[in-house]
Each structure stands twice: as C-alpha cells, then as structure tokens.
C-alpha cells in the first residue's frame, strides 16, 4: 500500500509570528510556481524549526545552528532543487553565526529566512543575540544582521519584514525566491516574528519599524549609501524594514559547478578535484 506524506499541523502558540512566515513561504512558492517535489525546506532547531513539517515539500531538520551548511550542501549536490533554509535568531545568529557570515560571503543559490523574536523561544525565553535589552548585560547592543550583510561585499539580496505587514512580507518572499531561482545567489530575509509567550515585542516593534520601501530617497542598489542610512536608523533606535539591498555577484554554484552539468555526479568530478588538491597540498610540504 502506498502512503502519502501528510503535512503536520503547526504546534506554535496562538498569536506566534511564525504562522505568518509559514504563510508567506507557501504564498511565494505558489506565486513563483515552484512545485513541492522540486523544493527542499530545511530548518534549524527551535520553535521555528518545525516549519518544514508543515510544508509538503522535502524537509530536513538540521542540527542546531547548522542549517546553512546543510542547505548549501544540498543545493550543490542537486543544483536543480529549490532550497529554502529557515530557522530562528538563536539558531542562526548565535551557534550558527559563523555559518551566516560565510553563507553571505559565498552567495549560494538558496533562500534563507530567519524568524527573529529576540529570544530562544523553545527553551523558554533566554536572550538571543538580537534581544534589545539583554537581561544579563543590559548595556549590550543587539546584533543587526542587515548591517552585517551590507558589510560583506558579495551579498546580493538583503531584506527585513515584520509579520504584521503581510503584504510586504509576501512580496519580499516572492522577490527572494525569484532571486535565488534565477541563480543570482542567496536571498536573506529576516522576519520580525514576535514570541507572544516569552518576549511579546509586537507593540515596540510596530512603533520602531521604518519602511525603506516607502522612502523615495533610499537607494537599495547602492551598498555604501544603504549602509550609511541603515546605520543612521539603527542609531535612532529604528528598525529598517523592506528591501535593504540588492546587487550582483557570482553565486557559489556558478563558480564552483561551472564545468559540471546539472545532476552530474559530484563523486567523480569532486573526488578528482579533491585528489588533485590533496596532491598539491602534499607537494607544498615536500622537502
Ligand atoms: Fe512562538 Fe514563542 Fe510560542 Fe515558540 S514559545 S511557538 S516562539 S509564541
Ligand atoms: Mg528566537
């Protein structure tokens, strides 16, 4: 008897922002026309880490903080796959912070969606790197990943949304998915997705957001100017949302797999390269 996989039901608290993020991912897949069987959704550890259970695509629950390297590996192994990595701020910016920097630097073809609520929700509300006033060290400033992304010159798509503005969230998700499916590299979207149970930031964040998409002076295609403007807004205790930056840079796939046809086994080509690389390394140590 054939059994068809049934998607799960969200286990999130009523009012959790993650419902909106899941809805936006599904909306974007439908708008862009990507089929479930052509898509892999990966998630990290945390409340947000259950999102892949609720989407009927292929799913993978990665180790804590390791969603990006896992997603990059999957997208290199099968360049035809649409890869959507997702997770929370604790997963992506703390234990996975090193992978974030290198993911942004390498510009792989995938969509990375981070649900930021300023805490570790699954373990009952400990501070994450984006907590506005950390309990243990209240003078510490929260991490702003849009500024981090702008400072890395190979980033090609940076955006931030908030779940209370679903039209903008949906639109950015569609743009991000198109960006990566067109082979332009990594689309990184941070969604302000409040945790109503342990850190209900809906009121503060709704007052603090500044919509760059509504600012005719803002230039999302000028990295230097965008960095200056985002920095100014952060200094003023505002949270910039909208399309923060888009630009062009070779994707990881275009430089690494340029001499491979899609689906060509990584085994032969990759192991040949690895063997040659190992020979070169050993030759460098030869006396
Ligand atoms: Fe969402 Fe917070 Fe509940 Fe987790 S604990 S499901 S982050 S509201
Ligand atoms: Mg979190």
PDB file of C-alpha atoms and ligand atoms in Angstrom:
ATOM      1  CA  UNK A   1       0.000   0.000   0.000  1.00  0.00           C
ATOM      2  CA  UNK A   2       1.309   3.441  -0.860  1.00  0.00           C
ATOM      3  CA  UNK A   3       1.180   6.003   1.902  1.00  0.00           C
ATOM      4  CA  UNK A   4       1.279   9.670   1.008  1.00  0.00           C
ATOM      5  CA  UNK A   5       3.057  12.017   3.353  1.00  0.00           C
ATOM      6  CA  UNK A   6       0.666  14.208   5.285  1.00  0.00           C
ATOM      7  CA  UNK A   7       1.858  17.628   6.345  1.00  0.00           C
ATOM      8  CA  UNK A   8       1.863  18.337  10.043  1.00  0.00           C
ATOM      9  CA  UNK A   9      -0.081  20.997  11.884  1.00  0.00           C
ATOM     10  CA  UNK A  10       1.783  23.936  13.418  1.00  0.00           C
ATOM     11  CA  UNK A  11       2.498  23.478  17.119  1.00  0.00           C
ATOM     12  CA  UNK A  12       3.055  27.181  17.769  1.00  0.00           C
ATOM     13  CA  UNK A  13       1.257  29.237  20.428  1.00  0.00           C
ATOM     14  CA  UNK A  14      -1.765  31.197  19.235  1.00  0.00           C
ATOM     15  CA  UNK A  15      -0.512  34.570  18.028  1.00  0.00           C
ATOM     16  CA  UNK A  16       3.074  33.445  17.326  1.00  0.00           C
ATOM     17  CA  UNK A  17       4.574  35.321  14.390  1.00  0.00           C
ATOM     18  CA  UNK A  18       5.788  32.109  12.780  1.00  0.00           C
ATOM     19  CA  UNK A  19       2.313  31.438  11.346  1.00  0.00           C
ATOM     20  CA  UNK A  20       2.742  34.484   9.140  1.00  0.00           C
ATOM     21  CA  UNK A  21       6.193  33.405   7.986  1.00  0.00           C
ATOM     22  CA  UNK A  22       4.965  29.940   7.033  1.00  0.00           C
ATOM     23  CA  UNK A  23       2.078  31.512   5.153  1.00  0.00           C
ATOM     24  CA  UNK A  24       4.474  33.804   3.278  1.00  0.00           C
ATOM     25  CA  UNK A  25       6.738  30.899   2.267  1.00  0.00           C
ATOM     26  CA  UNK A  26       3.742  28.961   0.927  1.00  0.00           C
ATOM     27  CA  UNK A  27       2.438  32.081  -0.818  1.00  0.00           C
ATOM     28  CA  UNK A  28       5.794  32.676  -2.509  1.00  0.00           C
ATOM     29  CA  UNK A  29       6.078  29.062  -3.674  1.00  0.00           C
ATOM     30  CA  UNK A  30       2.643  29.315  -5.243  1.00  0.00           C
ATOM     31  CA  UNK A  31       3.276  32.728  -6.832  1.00  0.00           C
ATOM     32  CA  UNK A  32       6.625  31.696  -8.273  1.00  0.00           C
ATOM     33  CA  UNK A  33       5.221  28.366  -9.418  1.00  0.00           C
ATOM     34  CA  UNK A  34       7.706  26.095  -7.685  1.00  0.00           C
ATOM     35  CA  UNK A  35       6.417  22.586  -7.152  1.00  0.00           C
ATOM     36  CA  UNK A  36       6.614  20.807  -3.810  1.00  0.00           C
ATOM     37  CA  UNK A  37       8.603  17.917  -5.292  1.00  0.00           C
ATOM     38  CA  UNK A  38      11.189  20.376  -6.619  1.00  0.00           C
ATOM     39  CA  UNK A  39      11.717  22.008  -3.243  1.00  0.00           C
ATOM     40  CA  UNK A  40      13.662  21.217  -0.087  1.00  0.00           C
ATOM     41  CA  UNK A  41      12.789  23.116   3.087  1.00  0.00           C
ATOM     42  CA  UNK A  42      15.359  22.860   5.849  1.00  0.00           C
ATOM     43  CA  UNK A  43      15.007  24.194   9.359  1.00  0.00           C
ATOM     44  CA  UNK A  44      17.228  24.638  12.362  1.00  0.00           C
ATOM     45  CA  UNK A  45      16.426  23.930  15.997  1.00  0.00           C
ATOM     46  CA  UNK A  46      13.820  25.974  17.832  1.00  0.00           C
ATOM     47  CA  UNK A  47      10.114  26.744  17.638  1.00  0.00           C
ATOM     48  CA  UNK A  48      10.681  27.968  14.077  1.00  0.00           C
ATOM     49  CA  UNK A  49      12.482  24.695  13.360  1.00  0.00           C
ATOM     50  CA  UNK A  50       9.215  22.843  12.926  1.00  0.00           C
ATOM     51  CA  UNK A  51       8.151  24.831   9.866  1.00  0.00           C
ATOM     52  CA  UNK A  52       9.372  22.194   7.419  1.00  0.00           C
ATOM     53  CA  UNK A  53       6.930  19.691   8.921  1.00  0.00           C
ATOM     54  CA  UNK A  54       4.021  21.837   7.778  1.00  0.00           C
ATOM     55  CA  UNK A  55       5.035  22.309   4.139  1.00  0.00           C
ATOM     56  CA  UNK A  56       4.572  19.368   1.801  1.00  0.00           C
ATOM     57  CA  UNK A  57       7.989  19.752   0.163  1.00  0.00           C
ATOM     58  CA  UNK A  58      11.016  17.620   1.004  1.00  0.00           C
ATOM     59  CA  UNK A  59      12.068  18.507   4.523  1.00  0.00           C
ATOM     60  CA  UNK A  60      15.160  18.280   6.685  1.00  0.00           C
ATOM     61  CA  UNK A  61      15.605  19.170  10.340  1.00  0.00           C
ATOM     62  CA  UNK A  62      19.246  20.086  10.723  1.00  0.00           C
ATOM     63  CA  UNK A  63      21.486  20.153  13.793  1.00  0.00           C
ATOM     64  CA  UNK A  64      21.456  23.279  15.952  1.00  0.00           C
ATOM     65  CA  UNK A  65      22.970  26.200  14.042  1.00  0.00           C
ATOM     66  CA  UNK A  66      23.899  24.066  11.034  1.00  0.00           C
ATOM     67  CA  UNK A  67      21.035  24.760   8.692  1.00  0.00           C
ATOM     68  CA  UNK A  68      23.089  26.866   6.268  1.00  0.00           C
ATOM     69  CA  UNK A  69      25.962  24.425   5.592  1.00  0.00           C
ATOM     70  CA  UNK A  70      23.410  21.634   5.251  1.00  0.00           C
ATOM     71  CA  UNK A  71      21.359  23.695   2.806  1.00  0.00           C
ATOM     72  CA  UNK A  72      24.447  24.687   0.824  1.00  0.00           C
ATOM     73  CA  UNK A  73      25.474  21.026   0.567  1.00  0.00           C
ATOM     74  CA  UNK A  74      22.039  20.045  -0.691  1.00  0.00           C
ATOM     75  CA  UNK A  75      21.947  22.834  -3.262  1.00  0.00           C
ATOM     76  CA  UNK A  76      25.415  21.907  -4.555  1.00  0.00           C
ATOM     77  CA  UNK A  77      24.525  18.226  -4.776  1.00  0.00           C
ATOM     78  CA  UNK A  78      21.374  18.995  -6.763  1.00  0.00           C
ATOM     79  CA  UNK A  79      21.518  22.450  -8.383  1.00  0.00           C
ATOM     80  CA  UNK A  80      18.016  21.953  -9.807  1.00  0.00           C
ATOM     81  CA  UNK A  81      16.487  21.867  -6.345  1.00  0.00           C
ATOM     82  CA  UNK A  82      14.860  24.981  -4.929  1.00  0.00           C
ATOM     83  CA  UNK A  83      16.353  25.210  -1.455  1.00  0.00           C
ATOM     84  CA  UNK A  84      14.702  27.156   1.358  1.00  0.00           C
ATOM     85  CA  UNK A  85      16.596  27.287   4.657  1.00  0.00           C
ATOM     86  CA  UNK A  86      14.808  28.615   7.713  1.00  0.00           C
ATOM     87  CA  UNK A  87      15.286  28.956  11.427  1.00  0.00           C
ATOM     88  CA  UNK A  88      15.361  31.288  14.362  1.00  0.00           C
ATOM     89  CA  UNK A  89      17.668  34.026  15.591  1.00  0.00           C
ATOM     90  CA  UNK A  90      19.202  31.878  18.326  1.00  0.00           C
ATOM     91  CA  UNK A  91      19.904  29.102  15.842  1.00  0.00           C
ATOM     92  CA  UNK A  92      21.107  31.342  13.021  1.00  0.00           C
ATOM     93  CA  UNK A  93      22.875  34.215  14.771  1.00  0.00           C
ATOM     94  CA  UNK A  94      24.379  32.561  17.865  1.00  0.00           C
ATOM     95  CA  UNK A  95      25.523  28.971  17.345  1.00  0.00           C
ATOM     96  CA  UNK A  96      25.147  29.377  13.578  1.00  0.00           C
ATOM     97  CA  UNK A  97      26.664  32.870  13.409  1.00  0.00           C
ATOM     98  CA  UNK A  98      29.869  31.735  11.741  1.00  0.00           C
ATOM     99  CA  UNK A  99      27.920  29.901   9.058  1.00  0.00           C
ATOM    100  CA  UNK A 100      25.829  33.022   8.442  1.00  0.00           C
ATOM    101  CA  UNK A 101      28.901  35.121   7.659  1.00  0.00           C
ATOM    102  CA  UNK A 102      30.313  32.522   5.318  1.00  0.00           C
ATOM    103  CA  UNK A 103      26.936  31.874   3.724  1.00  0.00           C
ATOM    104  CA  UNK A 104      26.568  35.574   2.973  1.00  0.00           C
ATOM    105  CA  UNK A 105      30.149  35.655   1.696  1.00  0.00           C
ATOM    106  CA  UNK A 106      29.746  32.653  -0.612  1.00  0.00           C
ATOM    107  CA  UNK A 107      26.417  33.710  -2.087  1.00  0.00           C
ATOM    108  CA  UNK A 108      24.893  30.251  -2.664  1.00  0.00           C
ATOM    109  CA  UNK A 109      21.643  29.898  -4.588  1.00  0.00           C
ATOM    110  CA  UNK A 110      19.167  29.480  -1.738  1.00  0.00           C
ATOM    111  CA  UNK A 111      16.603  31.427   0.227  1.00  0.00           C
ATOM    112  CA  UNK A 112      17.403  31.830   3.934  1.00  0.00           C
ATOM    113  CA  UNK A 113      14.556  33.000   6.154  1.00  0.00           C
ATOM    114  CA  UNK A 114      15.285  33.838   9.783  1.00  0.00           C
ATOM    115  CA  UNK A 115      12.394  34.276  12.205  1.00  0.00           C
ATOM    116  CA  UNK A 116      13.717  36.805  14.695  1.00  0.00           C
ATOM    117  CA  UNK A 117      11.998  37.133  18.071  1.00  0.00           C
ATOM    118  CA  UNK A 118      14.979  38.178  20.173  1.00  0.00           C
ATOM    119  CA  UNK A 119      14.993  35.041  22.303  1.00  0.00           C
ATOM    120  CA  UNK A 120      15.243  31.269  22.356  1.00  0.00           C
ATOM    121  CA  UNK A 121      11.504  30.520  22.422  1.00  0.00           C
ATOM    122  CA  UNK A 122      11.683  26.725  22.576  1.00  0.00           C
ATOM    123  CA  UNK A 123      13.752  26.787  25.771  1.00  0.00           C
ATOM    124  CA  UNK A 124      11.530  29.402  27.414  1.00  0.00           C
ATOM    125  CA  UNK A 125      12.927  32.794  26.611  1.00  0.00           C
ATOM    126  CA  UNK A 126      16.687  33.092  27.115  1.00  0.00           C
ATOM    127  CA  UNK A 127      18.306  36.100  25.416  1.00  0.00           C
ATOM    128  CA  UNK A 128      19.448  35.662  21.831  1.00  0.00           C
ATOM    129  CA  UNK A 129      21.941  37.992  20.049  1.00  0.00           C
ATOM    130  CA  UNK A 130      19.057  40.208  18.895  1.00  0.00           C
ATOM    131  CA  UNK A 131      17.484  40.739  22.348  1.00  0.00           C
ATOM    132  CA  UNK A 132      17.047  44.507  22.631  1.00  0.00           C
ATOM    133  CA  UNK A 133      17.914  44.770  26.336  1.00  0.00           C
ATOM    134  CA  UNK A 134      19.665  41.574  27.391  1.00  0.00           C
ATOM    135  CA  UNK A 135      18.840  40.613  30.977  1.00  0.00           C
ATOM    136  CA  UNK A 136      22.386  39.587  31.850  1.00  0.00           C
ATOM    137  CA  UNK A 137      24.111  42.606  30.220  1.00  0.00           C
ATOM    138  CA  UNK A 138      21.630  45.437  29.637  1.00  0.00           C
ATOM    139  CA  UNK A 139      24.203  47.773  28.035  1.00  0.00           C
ATOM    140  CA  UNK A 140      24.940  45.315  25.231  1.00  0.00           C
ATOM    141  CA  UNK A 141      23.574  46.387  21.834  1.00  0.00           C
ATOM    142  CA  UNK A 142      21.530  43.906  19.793  1.00  0.00           C
ATOM    143  CA  UNK A 143      23.043  42.444  16.644  1.00  0.00           C
ATOM    144  CA  UNK A 144      21.732  43.988  13.422  1.00  0.00           C
ATOM    145  CA  UNK A 145      22.185  41.437  10.675  1.00  0.00           C
ATOM    146  CA  UNK A 146      21.248  43.793   7.855  1.00  0.00           C
ATOM    147  CA  UNK A 147      24.332  45.862   8.697  1.00  0.00           C
ATOM    148  CA  UNK A 148      26.361  42.666   8.846  1.00  0.00           C
ATOM    149  CA  UNK A 149      25.053  41.662   5.426  1.00  0.00           C
ATOM    150  CA  UNK A 150      25.738  45.086   3.948  1.00  0.00           C
ATOM    151  CA  UNK A 151      29.332  44.929   5.174  1.00  0.00           C
ATOM    152  CA  UNK A 152      30.021  41.754   3.151  1.00  0.00           C
ATOM    153  CA  UNK A 153      30.543  42.780  -0.443  1.00  0.00           C
ATOM    154  CA  UNK A 154      29.285  39.597  -2.085  1.00  0.00           C
ATOM    155  CA  UNK A 155      25.770  39.774  -0.650  1.00  0.00           C
ATOM    156  CA  UNK A 156      23.116  40.121  -3.320  1.00  0.00           C
ATOM    157  CA  UNK A 157      19.726  40.221  -1.560  1.00  0.00           C
ATOM    158  CA  UNK A 158      19.030  41.517   1.939  1.00  0.00           C
ATOM    159  CA  UNK A 159      15.558  42.224   3.259  1.00  0.00           C
ATOM    160  CA  UNK A 160      13.670  42.529   6.521  1.00  0.00           C
ATOM    161  CA  UNK A 161       9.937  42.223   7.099  1.00  0.00           C
ATOM    162  CA  UNK A 162       7.569  42.117  10.050  1.00  0.00           C
ATOM    163  CA  UNK A 163       4.706  39.647  10.329  1.00  0.00           C
ATOM    164  CA  UNK A 164       2.159  42.398  10.992  1.00  0.00           C
ATOM    165  CA  UNK A 165       2.700  43.721   7.436  1.00  0.00           C
ATOM    166  CA  UNK A 166       1.779  40.620   5.500  1.00  0.00           C
ATOM    167  CA  UNK A 167       1.604  42.266   2.058  1.00  0.00           C
ATOM    168  CA  UNK A 168       5.187  43.435   2.290  1.00  0.00           C
ATOM    169  CA  UNK A 169       6.315  40.119   3.815  1.00  0.00           C
ATOM    170  CA  UNK A 170       4.663  38.176   0.987  1.00  0.00           C
ATOM    171  CA  UNK A 171       6.145  40.466  -1.641  1.00  0.00           C
ATOM    172  CA  UNK A 172       9.684  40.230  -0.258  1.00  0.00           C
ATOM    173  CA  UNK A 173       9.392  36.446  -0.009  1.00  0.00           C
ATOM    174  CA  UNK A 174       8.394  36.276  -3.696  1.00  0.00           C
ATOM    175  CA  UNK A 175      11.291  38.561  -4.658  1.00  0.00           C
ATOM    176  CA  UNK A 176      13.715  36.476  -2.602  1.00  0.00           C
ATOM    177  CA  UNK A 177      12.557  33.195  -4.072  1.00  0.00           C
ATOM    178  CA  UNK A 178      12.782  34.587  -7.602  1.00  0.00           C
ATOM    179  CA  UNK A 179      16.272  35.944  -6.893  1.00  0.00           C
ATOM    180  CA  UNK A 180      17.653  32.565  -5.912  1.00  0.00           C
ATOM    181  CA  UNK A 181      15.763  30.574  -8.557  1.00  0.00           C
ATOM    182  CA  UNK A 182      17.226  32.869 -11.191  1.00  0.00           C
ATOM    183  CA  UNK A 183      20.695  31.837  -9.999  1.00  0.00           C
ATOM    184  CA  UNK A 184      21.579  35.238  -8.553  1.00  0.00           C
ATOM    185  CA  UNK A 185      22.659  33.839  -5.205  1.00  0.00           C
ATOM    186  CA  UNK A 186      21.481  33.911  -1.627  1.00  0.00           C
ATOM    187  CA  UNK A 187      18.340  35.777  -0.696  1.00  0.00           C
ATOM    188  CA  UNK A 188      18.481  36.543   3.009  1.00  0.00           C
ATOM    189  CA  UNK A 189      15.248  37.650   4.654  1.00  0.00           C
ATOM    190  CA  UNK A 190      14.936  38.370   8.354  1.00  0.00           C
ATOM    191  CA  UNK A 191      11.345  38.425   9.555  1.00  0.00           C
ATOM    192  CA  UNK A 192      10.479  40.128  12.835  1.00  0.00           C
ATOM    193  CA  UNK A 193       8.300  37.344  14.209  1.00  0.00           C
ATOM    194  CA  UNK A 194       7.393  38.065  17.847  1.00  0.00           C
ATOM    195  CA  UNK A 195       7.104  35.394  20.533  1.00  0.00           C
ATOM    196  CA  UNK A 196       3.867  36.206  22.311  1.00  0.00           C
ATOM    197  CA  UNK A 197       4.674  33.867  25.188  1.00  0.00           C
ATOM    198  CA  UNK A 198       8.184  34.881  26.306  1.00  0.00           C
ATOM    199  CA  UNK A 199       9.022  38.193  24.604  1.00  0.00           C
ATOM    200  CA  UNK A 200       5.970  39.942  23.187  1.00  0.00           C
ATOM    201  CA  UNK A 201       7.600  42.687  21.138  1.00  0.00           C
ATOM    202  CA  UNK A 202       4.617  43.395  18.883  1.00  0.00           C
ATOM    203  CA  UNK A 203       3.939  46.871  20.386  1.00  0.00           C
ATOM    204  CA  UNK A 204       7.584  48.023  20.453  1.00  0.00           C
ATOM    205  CA  UNK A 205       8.481  46.701  17.017  1.00  0.00           C
ATOM    206  CA  UNK A 206       5.362  48.035  15.326  1.00  0.00           C
ATOM    207  CA  UNK A 207       6.335  51.506  16.600  1.00  0.00           C
ATOM    208  CA  UNK A 208      10.010  51.206  15.734  1.00  0.00           C
ATOM    209  CA  UNK A 209       9.921  49.889  12.174  1.00  0.00           C
ATOM    210  CA  UNK A 210      10.911  52.243   9.378  1.00  0.00           C
ATOM    211  CA  UNK A 211       9.767  51.217   5.917  1.00  0.00           C
ATOM    212  CA  UNK A 212      12.592  51.715   3.443  1.00  0.00           C
ATOM    213  CA  UNK A 213      10.271  50.741   0.579  1.00  0.00           C
ATOM    214  CA  UNK A 214       8.239  53.887   1.313  1.00  0.00           C
ATOM    215  CA  UNK A 215      11.267  56.186   1.334  1.00  0.00           C
ATOM    216  CA  UNK A 216      11.911  57.638  -2.141  1.00  0.00           C
ATOM    217  CA  UNK A 217      15.365  58.812  -1.043  1.00  0.00           C
ATOM    218  CA  UNK A 218      16.530  55.335  -0.021  1.00  0.00           C
ATOM    219  CA  UNK A 219      18.744  53.550  -2.563  1.00  0.00           C
ATOM    220  CA  UNK A 220      18.579  49.769  -2.166  1.00  0.00           C
ATOM    221  CA  UNK A 221      21.031  49.312  -5.068  1.00  0.00           C
ATOM    222  CA  UNK A 222      23.813  51.405  -3.522  1.00  0.00           C
ATOM    223  CA  UNK A 223      25.641  49.427  -0.834  1.00  0.00           C
ATOM    224  CA  UNK A 224      27.535  52.354   0.652  1.00  0.00           C
ATOM    225  CA  UNK A 225      24.547  54.650   0.869  1.00  0.00           C
ATOM    226  CA  UNK A 226      22.330  51.845   2.152  1.00  0.00           C
ATOM    227  CA  UNK A 227      24.868  51.058   4.882  1.00  0.00           C
ATOM    228  CA  UNK A 228      25.004  54.715   5.919  1.00  0.00           C
ATOM    229  CA  UNK A 229      21.215  55.086   6.021  1.00  0.00           C
ATOM    230  CA  UNK A 230      20.611  51.794   7.853  1.00  0.00           C
ATOM    231  CA  UNK A 231      23.294  52.708  10.382  1.00  0.00           C
ATOM    232  CA  UNK A 232      21.666  56.104  10.942  1.00  0.00           C
ATOM    233  CA  UNK A 233      18.282  54.478  11.528  1.00  0.00           C
ATOM    234  CA  UNK A 234      19.726  51.909  13.942  1.00  0.00           C
ATOM    235  CA  UNK A 235      21.410  54.738  15.862  1.00  0.00           C
ATOM    236  CA  UNK A 236      17.993  56.374  16.133  1.00  0.00           C
ATOM    237  CA  UNK A 237      16.593  53.138  17.604  1.00  0.00           C
ATOM    238  CA  UNK A 238      14.542  52.441  14.482  1.00  0.00           C
ATOM    239  CA  UNK A 239      14.291  49.056  12.749  1.00  0.00           C
ATOM    240  CA  UNK A 240      14.604  49.341   8.950  1.00  0.00           C
ATOM    241  CA  UNK A 241      12.291  47.001   7.022  1.00  0.00           C
ATOM    242  CA  UNK A 242      11.786  46.439   3.309  1.00  0.00           C
ATOM    243  CA  UNK A 243      14.259  45.589   0.566  1.00  0.00           C
ATOM    244  CA  UNK A 244      17.511  46.696   2.215  1.00  0.00           C
ATOM    245  CA  UNK A 245      19.863  45.826  -0.650  1.00  0.00           C
ATOM    246  CA  UNK A 246      20.050  44.024  -3.961  1.00  0.00           C
ATOM    247  CA  UNK A 247      23.092  43.701  -6.157  1.00  0.00           C
ATOM    248  CA  UNK A 248      25.043  41.339  -8.358  1.00  0.00           C
ATOM    249  CA  UNK A 249      27.824  38.888  -7.601  1.00  0.00           C
ATOM    250  CA  UNK A 250      28.698  35.424  -8.892  1.00  0.00           C
ATOM    251  CA  UNK A 251      26.840  32.725  -6.993  1.00  0.00           C
ATOM    252  CA  UNK A 252      28.677  29.852  -5.330  1.00  0.00           C
ATOM    253  CA  UNK A 253      27.139  27.446  -7.820  1.00  0.00           C
ATOM    254  CA  UNK A 254      28.125  29.469 -10.860  1.00  0.00           C
ATOM    255  CA  UNK A 255      31.780  29.496  -9.848  1.00  0.00           C
ATOM    256  CA  UNK A 256      32.036  26.017  -8.314  1.00  0.00           C
ATOM    257  CA  UNK A 257      29.878  23.996 -10.678  1.00  0.00           C
ATOM    258  CA  UNK A 258      30.551  25.873 -13.899  1.00  0.00           C
ATOM    259  CA  UNK A 259      32.159  22.871 -15.565  1.00  0.00           C
ATOM    260  CA  UNK A 260      29.533  20.403 -14.379  1.00  0.00           C
ATOM    261  CA  UNK A 261      26.219  19.719 -15.942  1.00  0.00           C
ATOM    262  CA  UNK A 262      23.255  19.686 -13.576  1.00  0.00           C
ATOM    263  CA  UNK A 263      22.866  16.380 -11.771  1.00  0.00           C
ATOM    264  CA  UNK A 264      26.302  15.254 -12.865  1.00  0.00           C
ATOM    265  CA  UNK A 265      27.583  13.157 -10.043  1.00  0.00           C
ATOM    266  CA  UNK A 266      29.704  15.090  -7.636  1.00  0.00           C
ATOM    267  CA  UNK A 267      31.506  11.849  -6.924  1.00  0.00           C
ATOM    268  CA  UNK A 268      33.787  11.697  -9.949  1.00  0.00           C
ATOM    269  CA  UNK A 269      34.459  15.362 -10.545  1.00  0.00           C
ATOM    270  CA  UNK A 270      34.606  16.294  -6.929  1.00  0.00           C
ATOM    271  CA  UNK A 271      36.788  13.423  -5.875  1.00  0.00           C
ATOM    272  CA  UNK A 272      39.119  14.105  -8.818  1.00  0.00           C
ATOM    273  CA  UNK A 273      39.434  17.695  -7.655  1.00  0.00           C
ATOM    274  CA  UNK A 274      39.892  16.637  -4.065  1.00  0.00           C
ATOM    275  CA  UNK A 275      42.633  14.196  -5.007  1.00  0.00           C
ATOM    276  CA  UNK A 276      44.408  16.847  -7.056  1.00  0.00           C
ATOM    277  CA  UNK A 277      44.001  19.338  -4.225  1.00  0.00           C
ATOM    278  CA  UNK A 278      45.480  16.842  -1.766  1.00  0.00           C
ATOM    279  CA  UNK A 279      48.415  16.229  -4.120  1.00  0.00           C
ATOM    280  CA  UNK A 280      49.006  19.974  -4.373  1.00  0.00           C
ATOM    281  CA  UNK A 281      48.920  20.359  -0.601  1.00  0.00           C
ATOM    282  CA  UNK A 282      51.352  17.476  -0.093  1.00  0.00           C
ATOM    283  CA  UNK A 283      53.625  18.816  -2.828  1.00  0.00           C
ATOM    284  CA  UNK A 284      53.776  22.134  -0.996  1.00  0.00           C
ATOM    285  CA  UNK A 285      55.193  20.341   2.054  1.00  0.00           C
ATOM    286  CA  UNK A 286      57.674  18.233   0.099  1.00  0.00           C
ATOM    287  CA  UNK A 287      61.320  18.776   1.007  1.00  0.00           C
TER     288      UNK A 287
HETATM  289 FE1  LIG B   1       6.043  31.093  19.119  1.00  0.00          FE
HETATM  290 FE2  LIG B   1       7.114  31.840  21.439  1.00  0.00          FE
HETATM  291 FE3  LIG B   1       5.167  30.020  21.410  1.00  0.00          FE
HETATM  292 FE4  LIG B   1       7.606  29.413  20.489  1.00  0.00          FE
HETATM  293  S1  LIG B   1       7.074  29.924  22.615  1.00  0.00           S
HETATM  294  S2  LIG B   1       5.640  28.906  19.494  1.00  0.00           S
HETATM  295  S3  LIG B   1       8.263  31.349  19.548  1.00  0.00           S
HETATM  296  S4  LIG B   1       4.993  32.179  20.754  1.00  0.00           S
HETATM  297 MG1  LIG B   2      14.277  33.088  18.538  1.00  0.00          MG
END
